[in-house]
mmCIF file of C-alpha atoms in Angstrom:
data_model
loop_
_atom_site.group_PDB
_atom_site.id
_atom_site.type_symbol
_atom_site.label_atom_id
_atom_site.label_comp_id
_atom_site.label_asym_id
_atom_site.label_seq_id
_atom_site.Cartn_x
_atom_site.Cartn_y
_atom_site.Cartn_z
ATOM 1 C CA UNK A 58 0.000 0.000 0.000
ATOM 2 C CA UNK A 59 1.207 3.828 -0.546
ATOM 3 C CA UNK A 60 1.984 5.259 2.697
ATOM 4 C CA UNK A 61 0.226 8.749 3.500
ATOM 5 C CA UNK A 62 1.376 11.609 0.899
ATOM 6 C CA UNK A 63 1.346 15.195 1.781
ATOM 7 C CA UNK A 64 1.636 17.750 -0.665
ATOM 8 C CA UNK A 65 3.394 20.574 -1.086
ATOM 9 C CA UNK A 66 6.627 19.676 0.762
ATOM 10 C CA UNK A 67 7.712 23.239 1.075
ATOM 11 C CA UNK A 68 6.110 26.443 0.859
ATOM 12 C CA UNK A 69 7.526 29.840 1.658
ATOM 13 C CA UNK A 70 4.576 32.835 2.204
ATOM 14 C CA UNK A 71 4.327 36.030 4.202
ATOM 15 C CA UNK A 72 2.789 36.907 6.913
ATOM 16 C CA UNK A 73 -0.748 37.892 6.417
ATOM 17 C CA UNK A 74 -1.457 35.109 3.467
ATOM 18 C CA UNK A 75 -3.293 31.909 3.452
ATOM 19 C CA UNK A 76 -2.101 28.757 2.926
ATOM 20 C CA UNK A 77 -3.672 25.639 2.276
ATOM 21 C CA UNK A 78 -1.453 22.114 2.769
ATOM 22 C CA UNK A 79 -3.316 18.844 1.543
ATOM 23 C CA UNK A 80 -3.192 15.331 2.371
ATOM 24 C CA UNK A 81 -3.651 11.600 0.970
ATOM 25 C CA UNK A 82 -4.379 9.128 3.752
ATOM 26 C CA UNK A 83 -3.727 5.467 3.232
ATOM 27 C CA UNK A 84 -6.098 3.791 1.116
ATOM 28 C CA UNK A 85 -8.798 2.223 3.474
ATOM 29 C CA UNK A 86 -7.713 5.013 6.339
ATOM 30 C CA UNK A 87 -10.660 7.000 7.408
ATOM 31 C CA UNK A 88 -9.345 8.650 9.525
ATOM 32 C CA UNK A 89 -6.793 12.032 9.421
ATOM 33 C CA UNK A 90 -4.670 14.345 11.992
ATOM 34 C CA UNK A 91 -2.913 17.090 11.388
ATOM 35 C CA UNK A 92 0.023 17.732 13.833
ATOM 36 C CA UNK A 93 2.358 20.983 13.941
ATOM 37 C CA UNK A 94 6.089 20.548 14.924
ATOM 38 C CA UNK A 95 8.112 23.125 15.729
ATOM 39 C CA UNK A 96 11.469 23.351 17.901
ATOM 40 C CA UNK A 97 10.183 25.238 20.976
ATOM 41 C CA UNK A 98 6.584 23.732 21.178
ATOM 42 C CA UNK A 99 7.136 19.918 20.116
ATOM 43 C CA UNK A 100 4.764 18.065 18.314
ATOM 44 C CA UNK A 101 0.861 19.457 19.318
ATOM 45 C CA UNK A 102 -2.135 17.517 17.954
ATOM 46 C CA UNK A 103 -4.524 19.965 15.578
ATOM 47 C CA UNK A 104 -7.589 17.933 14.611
ATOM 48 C CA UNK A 105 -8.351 14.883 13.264
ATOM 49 C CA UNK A 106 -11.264 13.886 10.527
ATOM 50 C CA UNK A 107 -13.151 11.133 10.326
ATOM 51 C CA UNK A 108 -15.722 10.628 7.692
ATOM 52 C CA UNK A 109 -15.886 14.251 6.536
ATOM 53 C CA UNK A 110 -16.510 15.472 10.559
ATOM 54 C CA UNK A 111 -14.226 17.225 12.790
ATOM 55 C CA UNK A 112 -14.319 14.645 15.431
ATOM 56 C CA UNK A 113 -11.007 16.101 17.783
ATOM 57 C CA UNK A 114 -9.755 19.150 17.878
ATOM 58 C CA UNK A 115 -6.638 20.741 19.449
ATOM 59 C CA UNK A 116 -6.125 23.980 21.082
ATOM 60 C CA UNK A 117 -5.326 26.472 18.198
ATOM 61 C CA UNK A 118 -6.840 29.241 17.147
ATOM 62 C CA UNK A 119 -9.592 29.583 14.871
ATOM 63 C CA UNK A 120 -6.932 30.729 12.154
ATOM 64 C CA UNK A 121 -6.606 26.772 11.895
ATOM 65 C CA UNK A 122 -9.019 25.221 9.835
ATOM 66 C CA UNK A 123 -9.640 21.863 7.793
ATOM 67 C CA UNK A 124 -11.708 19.887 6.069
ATOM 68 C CA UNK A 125 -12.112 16.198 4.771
ATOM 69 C CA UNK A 126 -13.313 14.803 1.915
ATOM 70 C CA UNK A 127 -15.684 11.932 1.160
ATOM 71 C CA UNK A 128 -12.598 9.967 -0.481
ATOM 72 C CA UNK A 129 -10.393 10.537 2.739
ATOM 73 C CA UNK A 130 -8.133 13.278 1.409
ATOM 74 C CA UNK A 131 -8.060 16.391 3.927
ATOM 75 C CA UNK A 132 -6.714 19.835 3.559
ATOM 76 C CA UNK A 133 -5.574 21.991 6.371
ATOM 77 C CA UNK A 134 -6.083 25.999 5.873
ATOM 78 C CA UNK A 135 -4.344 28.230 7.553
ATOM 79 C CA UNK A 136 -5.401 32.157 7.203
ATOM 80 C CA UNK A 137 -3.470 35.785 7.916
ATOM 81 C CA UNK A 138 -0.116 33.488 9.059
ATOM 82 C CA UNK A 139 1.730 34.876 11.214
ATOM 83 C CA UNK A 140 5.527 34.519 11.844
ATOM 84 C CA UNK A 141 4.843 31.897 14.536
ATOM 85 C CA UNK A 142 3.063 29.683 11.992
ATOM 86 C CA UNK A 143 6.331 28.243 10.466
ATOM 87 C CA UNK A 144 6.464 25.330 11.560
ATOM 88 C CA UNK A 145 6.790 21.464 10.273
ATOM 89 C CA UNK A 146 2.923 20.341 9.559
ATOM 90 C CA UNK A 147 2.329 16.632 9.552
ATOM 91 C CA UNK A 148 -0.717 14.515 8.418
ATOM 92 C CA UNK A 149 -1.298 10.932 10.033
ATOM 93 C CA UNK A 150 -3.683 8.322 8.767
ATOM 94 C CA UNK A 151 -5.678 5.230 10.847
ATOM 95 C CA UNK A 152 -7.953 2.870 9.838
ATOM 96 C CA UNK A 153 -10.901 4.442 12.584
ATOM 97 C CA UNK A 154 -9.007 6.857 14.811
ATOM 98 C CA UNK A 155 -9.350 4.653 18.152
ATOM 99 C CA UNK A 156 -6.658 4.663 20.654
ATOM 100 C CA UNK A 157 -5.678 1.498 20.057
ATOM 101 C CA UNK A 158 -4.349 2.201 16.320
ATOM 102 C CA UNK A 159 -1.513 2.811 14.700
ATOM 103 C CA UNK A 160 -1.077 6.283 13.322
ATOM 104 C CA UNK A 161 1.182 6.357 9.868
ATOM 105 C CA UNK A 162 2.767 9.768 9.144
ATOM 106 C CA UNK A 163 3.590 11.625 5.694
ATOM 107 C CA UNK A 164 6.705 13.255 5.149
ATOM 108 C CA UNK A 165 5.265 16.225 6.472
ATOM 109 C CA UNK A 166 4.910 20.160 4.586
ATOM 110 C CA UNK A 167 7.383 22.538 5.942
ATOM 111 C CA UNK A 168 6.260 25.644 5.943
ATOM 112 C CA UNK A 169 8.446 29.277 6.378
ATOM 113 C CA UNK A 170 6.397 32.173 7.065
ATOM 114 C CA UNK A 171 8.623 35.509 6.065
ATOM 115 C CA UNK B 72 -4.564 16.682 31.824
ATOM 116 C CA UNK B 73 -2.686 14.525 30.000
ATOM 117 C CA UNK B 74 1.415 14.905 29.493
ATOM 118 C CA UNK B 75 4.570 12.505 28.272
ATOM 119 C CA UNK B 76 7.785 13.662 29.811
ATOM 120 C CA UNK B 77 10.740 12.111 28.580
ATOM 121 C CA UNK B 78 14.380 12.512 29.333
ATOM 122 C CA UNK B 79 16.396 15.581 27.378
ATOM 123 C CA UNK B 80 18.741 14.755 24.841
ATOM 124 C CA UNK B 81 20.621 15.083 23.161
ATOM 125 C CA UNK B 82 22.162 11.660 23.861
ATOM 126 C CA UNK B 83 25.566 10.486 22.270
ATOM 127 C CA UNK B 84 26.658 6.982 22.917
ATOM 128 C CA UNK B 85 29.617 4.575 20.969
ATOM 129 C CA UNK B 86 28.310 1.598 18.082
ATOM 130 C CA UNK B 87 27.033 -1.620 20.163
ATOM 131 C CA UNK B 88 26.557 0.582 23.714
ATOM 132 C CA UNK B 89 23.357 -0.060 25.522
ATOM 133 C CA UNK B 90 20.407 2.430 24.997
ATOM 134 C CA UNK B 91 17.941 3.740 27.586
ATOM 135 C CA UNK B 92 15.755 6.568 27.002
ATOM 136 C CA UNK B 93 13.026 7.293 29.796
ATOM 137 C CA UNK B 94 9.975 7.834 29.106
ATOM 138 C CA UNK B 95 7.016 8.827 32.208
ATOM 139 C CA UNK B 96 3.329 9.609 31.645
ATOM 140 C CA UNK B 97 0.759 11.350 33.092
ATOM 141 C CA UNK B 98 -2.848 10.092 32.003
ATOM 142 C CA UNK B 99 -6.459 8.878 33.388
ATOM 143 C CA UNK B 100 -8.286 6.082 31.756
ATOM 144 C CA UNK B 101 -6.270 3.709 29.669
ATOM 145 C CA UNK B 102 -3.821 5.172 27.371
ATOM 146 C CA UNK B 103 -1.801 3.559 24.758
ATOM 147 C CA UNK B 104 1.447 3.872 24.490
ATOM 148 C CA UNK B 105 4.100 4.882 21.584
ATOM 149 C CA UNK B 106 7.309 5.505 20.592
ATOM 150 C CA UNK B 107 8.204 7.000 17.209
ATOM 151 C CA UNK B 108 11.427 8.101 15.586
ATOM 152 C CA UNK B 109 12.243 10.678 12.974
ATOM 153 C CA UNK B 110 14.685 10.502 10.988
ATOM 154 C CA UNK B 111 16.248 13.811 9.420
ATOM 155 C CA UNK B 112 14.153 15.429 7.033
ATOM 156 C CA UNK B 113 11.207 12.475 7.352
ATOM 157 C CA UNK B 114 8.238 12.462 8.973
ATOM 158 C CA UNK B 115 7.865 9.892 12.576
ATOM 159 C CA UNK B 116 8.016 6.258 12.247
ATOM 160 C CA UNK B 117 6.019 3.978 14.450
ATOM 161 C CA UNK B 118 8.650 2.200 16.284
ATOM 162 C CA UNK B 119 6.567 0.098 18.736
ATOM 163 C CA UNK B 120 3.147 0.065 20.871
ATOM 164 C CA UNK B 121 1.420 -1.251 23.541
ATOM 165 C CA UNK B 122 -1.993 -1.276 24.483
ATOM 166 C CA UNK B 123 -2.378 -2.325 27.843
ATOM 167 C CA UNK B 124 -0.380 -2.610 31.310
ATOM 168 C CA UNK B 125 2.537 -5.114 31.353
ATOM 169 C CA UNK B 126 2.512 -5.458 27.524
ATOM 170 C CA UNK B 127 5.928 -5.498 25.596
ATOM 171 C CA UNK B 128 6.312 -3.163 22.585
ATOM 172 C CA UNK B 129 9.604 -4.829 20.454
ATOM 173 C CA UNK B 130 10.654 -3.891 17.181
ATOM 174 C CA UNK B 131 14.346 -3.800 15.557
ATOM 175 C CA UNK B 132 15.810 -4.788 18.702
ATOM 176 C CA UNK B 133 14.690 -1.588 20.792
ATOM 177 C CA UNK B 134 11.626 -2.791 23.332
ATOM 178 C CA UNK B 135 9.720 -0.846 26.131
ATOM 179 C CA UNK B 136 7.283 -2.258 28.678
ATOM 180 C CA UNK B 137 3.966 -0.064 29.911
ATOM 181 C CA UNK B 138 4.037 -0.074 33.197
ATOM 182 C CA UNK B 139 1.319 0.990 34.998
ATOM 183 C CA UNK B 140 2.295 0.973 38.914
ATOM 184 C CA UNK B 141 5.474 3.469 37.173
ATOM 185 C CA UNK B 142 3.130 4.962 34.271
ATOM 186 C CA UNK B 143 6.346 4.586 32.954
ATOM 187 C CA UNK B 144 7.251 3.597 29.368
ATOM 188 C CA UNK B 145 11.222 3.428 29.238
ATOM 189 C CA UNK B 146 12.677 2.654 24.988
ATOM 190 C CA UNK B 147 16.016 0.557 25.679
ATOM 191 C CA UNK B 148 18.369 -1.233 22.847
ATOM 192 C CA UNK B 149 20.910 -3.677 23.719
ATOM 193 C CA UNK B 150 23.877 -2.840 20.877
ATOM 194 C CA UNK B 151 22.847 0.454 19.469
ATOM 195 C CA UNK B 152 24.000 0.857 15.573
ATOM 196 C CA UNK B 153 25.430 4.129 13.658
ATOM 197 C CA UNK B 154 21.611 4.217 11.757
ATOM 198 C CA UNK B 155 19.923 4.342 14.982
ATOM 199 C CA UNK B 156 20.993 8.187 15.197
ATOM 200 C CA UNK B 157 17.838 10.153 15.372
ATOM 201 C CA UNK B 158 15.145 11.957 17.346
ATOM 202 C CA UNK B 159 12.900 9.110 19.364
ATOM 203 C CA UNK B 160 9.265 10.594 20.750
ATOM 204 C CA UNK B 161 6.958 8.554 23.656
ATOM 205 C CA UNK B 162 3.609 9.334 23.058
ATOM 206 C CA UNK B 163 0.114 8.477 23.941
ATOM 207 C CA UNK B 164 -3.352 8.271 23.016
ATOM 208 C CA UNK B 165 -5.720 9.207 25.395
ATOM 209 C CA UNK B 166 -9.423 7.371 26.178
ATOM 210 C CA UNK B 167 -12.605 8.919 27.718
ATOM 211 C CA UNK B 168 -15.673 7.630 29.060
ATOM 212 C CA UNK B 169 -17.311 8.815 25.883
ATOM 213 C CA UNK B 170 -15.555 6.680 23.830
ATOM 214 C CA UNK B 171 -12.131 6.968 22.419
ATOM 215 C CA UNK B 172 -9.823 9.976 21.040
ATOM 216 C CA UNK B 173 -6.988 8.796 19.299
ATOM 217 C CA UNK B 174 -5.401 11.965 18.921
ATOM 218 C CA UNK B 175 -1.661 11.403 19.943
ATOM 219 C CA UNK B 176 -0.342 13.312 23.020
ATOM 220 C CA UNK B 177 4.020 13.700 22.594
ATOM 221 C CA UNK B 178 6.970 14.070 24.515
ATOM 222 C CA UNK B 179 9.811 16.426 23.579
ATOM 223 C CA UNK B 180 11.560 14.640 21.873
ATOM 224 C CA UNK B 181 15.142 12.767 22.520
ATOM 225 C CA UNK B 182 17.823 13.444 19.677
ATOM 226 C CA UNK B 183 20.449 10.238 19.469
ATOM 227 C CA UNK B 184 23.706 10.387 18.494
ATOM 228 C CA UNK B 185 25.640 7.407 17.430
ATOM 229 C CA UNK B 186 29.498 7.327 16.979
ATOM 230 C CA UNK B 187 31.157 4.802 14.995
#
């Protein structure tokens, strides 16, 4: 099986834009989470889909949005980024999202914010 | 609420030395427990699980056991290996009495340095 894709792998945008980073679970995976990495806060969980719902979310602000779509795919927006916003952004795919699965991670979008 | 504390890196150790990384949680219910690695320029890994108390995660020769009376979850290698170099995270997933969350709750992160 493909492993989880993420697309773009880099992006470079100024403060004030939008960006929108998109992501291909595993085939059969309904379920996706978005993580952000960065050096001073770690990894911090952002939401996860399931079935086209937000089902979890993290604590960000409202500036962090996302959406799923009825083949699995999901998209994470992010609007007026600030400098704080670069950061490594990871997807993770799992069959159902229960605590008991495995979550498989993409390469990740790294994102600079100028 | 619910935390992963595991010791700071970075660590730097010599080909075939023995590898311990701790790992402690804090967490109510019945969390799972994780570690994944990262590799420079890749996204994490899953390295090994466990579910449940007393269960033994092994996987490439690293193990860890979930201990519950600890709520401890310590990675250790016998003979580490020059492509074992890289960042290692504990995590867990959390549970609720309304059913589960499987979002994934991360420690800092432990950078490994091997030396040949």
């Amino acid at each position: 099986k493909a492993g989880v894709t993420q697309t773009p792998r880099y992006l470079i945008k100024t403060r004030g834009q939008q960006v929108t980073l998109s992501c291909s679970p595993i085939s059969g995976h309904r379920s996706v989470s978005w993580y952000q990495q960065t050096p001073g806060q770690g990894l911090q969980f952002l939401f996860e889909y399931f079935s086209e719902t937000q089902r979890n979310k993290g604590n960000f602000p409202g500036r962090f949005s996302g959406r799923q779509f009825s083949n699995s795919r999901s998209e994470m927006n992010v609007s007026t980024l600030e400098l704080g916003d670069s950061a490594l952004y990871l997807c993770a795919s799992s069959p159902r999202g229960g605590r008991l699965e495995t979550q498989y991670f993409g390469p990740g979008t790294r994102l600079l914010v100028l | 609420g619910n935390s992963v504390t595991q010791m700071e890196g970075p660590v730097t150790l010599s080909e075939e030395a023995f590898l311990t990384i701790n790992c402690t949680y804090t967490a109510t219910g019945y969390p799972s427990l994780f570690w994944y690695v990262q590799y420079p320029g890749e996204g994490l890994q899953l390295l090994l699980k466990a579910t449940k108390a007393d269960d033994k995660g092994s996987n490439k020769g690293f193990e860890a056991t979930y201990r519950k009376e600890t709520t401890s979850f310590h990675l250790e290698k016998g003979s580490v290996q020059v492509s074992d170099s890289a960042v290692y995270f504990c995590a867990l997933t959390q549970s609720s009495r309304g059913g589960s969350q499987g979002n994934l709750i991360f420690g800092k992160g432990t950078k490994l340095s091997v030396k040949p």
